[in-house]
Rosetta silent file (secondary structure, phi, psi, omega in degrees, C-alpha in Angstrom):
SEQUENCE: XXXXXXXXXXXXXXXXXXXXXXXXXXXXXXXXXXXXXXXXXXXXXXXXXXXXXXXXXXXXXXXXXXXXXXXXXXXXXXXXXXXXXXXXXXXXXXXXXXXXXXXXXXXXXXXXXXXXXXX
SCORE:     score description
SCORE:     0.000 S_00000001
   1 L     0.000  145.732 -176.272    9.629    7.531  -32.568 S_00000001
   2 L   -95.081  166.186 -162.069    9.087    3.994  -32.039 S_00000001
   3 L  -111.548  150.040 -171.466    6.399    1.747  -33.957 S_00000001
   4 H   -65.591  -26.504 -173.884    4.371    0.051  -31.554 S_00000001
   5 H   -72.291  -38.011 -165.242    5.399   -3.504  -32.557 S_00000001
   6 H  -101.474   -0.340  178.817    9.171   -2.673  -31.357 S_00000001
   7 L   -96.045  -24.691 -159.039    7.476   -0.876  -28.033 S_00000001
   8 L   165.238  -30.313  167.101    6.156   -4.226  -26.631 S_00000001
   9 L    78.976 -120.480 -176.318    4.072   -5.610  -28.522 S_00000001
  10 L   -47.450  122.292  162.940    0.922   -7.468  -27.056 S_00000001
  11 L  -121.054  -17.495 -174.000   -1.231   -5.153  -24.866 S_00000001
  12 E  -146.601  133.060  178.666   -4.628   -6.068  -24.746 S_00000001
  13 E  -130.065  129.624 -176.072   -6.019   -9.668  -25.573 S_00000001
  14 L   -72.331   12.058  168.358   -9.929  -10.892  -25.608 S_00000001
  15 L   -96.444  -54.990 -158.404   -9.092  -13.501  -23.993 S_00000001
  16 L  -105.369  -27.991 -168.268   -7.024  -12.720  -20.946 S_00000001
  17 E   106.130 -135.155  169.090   -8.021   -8.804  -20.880 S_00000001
  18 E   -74.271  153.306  150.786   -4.359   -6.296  -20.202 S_00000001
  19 L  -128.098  148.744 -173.086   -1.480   -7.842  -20.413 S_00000001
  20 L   -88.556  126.883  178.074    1.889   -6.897  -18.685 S_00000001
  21 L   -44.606  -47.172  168.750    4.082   -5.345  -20.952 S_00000001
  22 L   -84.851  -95.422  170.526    6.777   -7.234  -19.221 S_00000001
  23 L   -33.545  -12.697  168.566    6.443  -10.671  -18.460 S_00000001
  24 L    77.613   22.274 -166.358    3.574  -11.161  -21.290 S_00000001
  25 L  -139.868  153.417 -169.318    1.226  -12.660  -18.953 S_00000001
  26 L   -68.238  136.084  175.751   -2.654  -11.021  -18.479 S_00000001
  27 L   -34.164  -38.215 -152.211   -2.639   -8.272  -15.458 S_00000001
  28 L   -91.734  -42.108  172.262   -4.538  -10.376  -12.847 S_00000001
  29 L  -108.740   34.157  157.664   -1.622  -13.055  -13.439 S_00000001
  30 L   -52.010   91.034 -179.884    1.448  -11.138  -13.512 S_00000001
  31 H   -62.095   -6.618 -170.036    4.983  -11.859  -12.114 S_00000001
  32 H   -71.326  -38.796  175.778    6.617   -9.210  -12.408 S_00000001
  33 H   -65.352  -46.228  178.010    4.761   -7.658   -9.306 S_00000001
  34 H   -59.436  -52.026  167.796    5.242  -10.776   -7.324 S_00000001
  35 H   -74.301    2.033  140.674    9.003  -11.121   -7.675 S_00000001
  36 L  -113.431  137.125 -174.523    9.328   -7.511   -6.416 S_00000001
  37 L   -67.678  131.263  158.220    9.937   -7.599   -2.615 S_00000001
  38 L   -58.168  158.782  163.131    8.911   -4.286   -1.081 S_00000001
  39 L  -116.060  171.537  179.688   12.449   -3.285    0.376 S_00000001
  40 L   -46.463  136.331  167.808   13.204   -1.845    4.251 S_00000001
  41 L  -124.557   12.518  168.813   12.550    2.060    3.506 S_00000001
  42 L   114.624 -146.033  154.397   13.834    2.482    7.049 S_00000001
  43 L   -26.419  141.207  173.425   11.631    3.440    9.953 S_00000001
  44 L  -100.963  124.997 -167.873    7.898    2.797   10.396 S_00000001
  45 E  -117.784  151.256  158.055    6.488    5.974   10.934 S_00000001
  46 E  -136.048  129.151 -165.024    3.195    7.061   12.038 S_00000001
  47 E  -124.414  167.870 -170.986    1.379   10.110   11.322 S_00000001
  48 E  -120.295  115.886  144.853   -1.707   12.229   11.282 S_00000001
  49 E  -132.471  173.814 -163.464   -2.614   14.456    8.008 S_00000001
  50 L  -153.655   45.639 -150.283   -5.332   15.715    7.140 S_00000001
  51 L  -106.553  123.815  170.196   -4.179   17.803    3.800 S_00000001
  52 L    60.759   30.833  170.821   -6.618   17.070    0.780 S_00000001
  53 L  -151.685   28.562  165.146   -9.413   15.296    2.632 S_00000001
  54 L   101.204  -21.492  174.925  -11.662   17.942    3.496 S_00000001
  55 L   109.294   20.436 -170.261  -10.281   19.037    6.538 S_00000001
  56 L  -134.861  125.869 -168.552  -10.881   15.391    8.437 S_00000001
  57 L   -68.845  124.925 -178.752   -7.771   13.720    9.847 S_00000001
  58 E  -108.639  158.693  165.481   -6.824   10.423    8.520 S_00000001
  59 E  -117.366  144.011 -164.193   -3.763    8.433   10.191 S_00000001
  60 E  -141.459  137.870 -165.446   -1.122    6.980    8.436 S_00000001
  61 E  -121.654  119.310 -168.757    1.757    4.348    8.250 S_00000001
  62 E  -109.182  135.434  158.897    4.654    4.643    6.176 S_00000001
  63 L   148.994  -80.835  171.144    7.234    2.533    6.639 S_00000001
  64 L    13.878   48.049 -153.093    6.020   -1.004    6.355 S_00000001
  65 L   -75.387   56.216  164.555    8.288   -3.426    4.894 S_00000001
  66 L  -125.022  147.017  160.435    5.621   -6.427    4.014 S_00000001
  67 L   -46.095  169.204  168.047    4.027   -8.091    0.856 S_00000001
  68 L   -88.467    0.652  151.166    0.708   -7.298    0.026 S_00000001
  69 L  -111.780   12.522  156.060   -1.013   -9.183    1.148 S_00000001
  70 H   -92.885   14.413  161.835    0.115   -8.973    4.965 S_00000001
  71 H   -92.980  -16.225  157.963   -0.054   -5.586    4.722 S_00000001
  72 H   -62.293  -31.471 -164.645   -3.595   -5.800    4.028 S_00000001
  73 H   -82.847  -51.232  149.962   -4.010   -8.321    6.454 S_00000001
  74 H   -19.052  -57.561 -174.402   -2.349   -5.507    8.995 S_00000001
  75 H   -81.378  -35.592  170.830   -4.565   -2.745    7.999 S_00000001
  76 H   -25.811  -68.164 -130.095   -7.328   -5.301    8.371 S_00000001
  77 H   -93.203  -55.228  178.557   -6.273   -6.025   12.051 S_00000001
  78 H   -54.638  -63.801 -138.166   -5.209   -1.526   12.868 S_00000001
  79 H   -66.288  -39.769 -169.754   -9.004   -0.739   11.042 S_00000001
  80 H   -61.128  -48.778 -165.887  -10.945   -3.659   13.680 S_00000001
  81 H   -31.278  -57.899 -177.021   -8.859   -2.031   16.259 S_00000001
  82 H   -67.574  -23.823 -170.902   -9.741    1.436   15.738 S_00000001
  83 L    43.399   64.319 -179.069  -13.180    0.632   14.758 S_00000001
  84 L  -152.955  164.315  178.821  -12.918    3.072   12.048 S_00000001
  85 L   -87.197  175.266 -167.654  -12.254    2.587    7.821 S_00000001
  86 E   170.133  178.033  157.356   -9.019    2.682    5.686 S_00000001
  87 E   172.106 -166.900 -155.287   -7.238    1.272    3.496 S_00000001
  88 E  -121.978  105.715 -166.907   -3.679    0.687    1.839 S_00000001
  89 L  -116.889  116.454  178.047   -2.719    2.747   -1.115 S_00000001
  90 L    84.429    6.545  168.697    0.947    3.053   -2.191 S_00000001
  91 L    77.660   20.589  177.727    2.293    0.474    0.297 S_00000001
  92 L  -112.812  142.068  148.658    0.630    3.523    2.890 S_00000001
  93 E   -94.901   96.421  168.641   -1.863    2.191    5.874 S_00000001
  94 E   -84.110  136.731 -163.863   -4.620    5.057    5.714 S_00000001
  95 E  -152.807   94.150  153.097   -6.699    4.689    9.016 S_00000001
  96 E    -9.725  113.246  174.365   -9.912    6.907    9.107 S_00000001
  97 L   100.090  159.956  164.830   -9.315    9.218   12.230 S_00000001
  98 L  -115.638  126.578 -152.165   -7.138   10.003   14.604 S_00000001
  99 L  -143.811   42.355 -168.607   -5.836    6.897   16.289 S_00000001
 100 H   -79.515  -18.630  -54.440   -1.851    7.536   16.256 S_00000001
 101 H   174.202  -66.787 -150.151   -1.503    6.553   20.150 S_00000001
 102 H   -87.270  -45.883 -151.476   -3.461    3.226   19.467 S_00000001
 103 H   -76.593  -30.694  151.286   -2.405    2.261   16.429 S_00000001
 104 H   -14.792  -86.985  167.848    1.488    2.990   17.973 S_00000001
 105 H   -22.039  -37.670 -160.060    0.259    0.379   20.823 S_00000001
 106 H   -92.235  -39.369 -179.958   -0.995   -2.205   18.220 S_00000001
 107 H   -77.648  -23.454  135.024    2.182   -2.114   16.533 S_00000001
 108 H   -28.393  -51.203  176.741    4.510   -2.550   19.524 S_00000001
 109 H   -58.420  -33.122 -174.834    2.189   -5.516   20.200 S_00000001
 110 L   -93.821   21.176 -147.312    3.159   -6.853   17.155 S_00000001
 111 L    12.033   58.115  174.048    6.562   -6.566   17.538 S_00000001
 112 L  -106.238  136.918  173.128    6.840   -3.911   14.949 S_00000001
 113 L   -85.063  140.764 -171.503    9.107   -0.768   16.105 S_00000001
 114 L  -146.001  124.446 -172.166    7.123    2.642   14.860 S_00000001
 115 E   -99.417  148.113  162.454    8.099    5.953   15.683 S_00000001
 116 E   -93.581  129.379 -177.317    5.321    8.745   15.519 S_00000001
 117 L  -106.453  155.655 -174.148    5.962   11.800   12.876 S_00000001
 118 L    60.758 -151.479 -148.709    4.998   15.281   12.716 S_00000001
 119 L   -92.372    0.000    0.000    3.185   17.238   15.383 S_00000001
């Protein structure tokens, strides 16, 4: 087992708050997130589930190959569309409802290609 001084060393500081284990720098300014680029996971897919929420269909986009904050700025842009809530968890675009049709449409507009998945 390893002694914590030889695991990493600094983890929490009154000054700065967390600190990242790697880069040593306080959580809010951490590089390590910033120098990794999501990569292409392939397709952009869009889907409907509705599995663990009660029985009420959420829509969802997988796919995405953008930073974080245009992908926020995306879901921003689907959720006005739709006139419905969301939000982006996991590099996933969660969309309140079902709006696979529109949000398809919005993305085409945007000259993203998006396939629709499942049923």
């Amino acid at each position: 087992m390893r002694s914590r001084s030889s695991a990493g060393g600094l983890v929490y500081s009154t000054e700065a708050g967390r600190m990242c284990p790697d880069c040593r720098r306080p959580a809010a300014d951490c590089a390590c997130k910033a120098a990794a680029a999501p990569r292409d996971q392939g397709p952009v897919r869009v889907s409907r589930e509705t599995k663990g929420r009660g029985g009420k269909a959420v829509t969802l986009v997988r796919g995405l190959a953008l930073e974080a904050e245009a992908l926020a700025a995306l879901a921003k842009r689907l959720r006005t569309l739709c006139g419905a809530g969301g939000t982006v968890k996991d590099g996933v675009v969660e969309i309140q409802g079902e709006h696979c049709e529109r949000v398809l449409a919005a993305l085409a507009a945007e000259g993203i290609t998006a396939k629709r998945a499942g049923g």
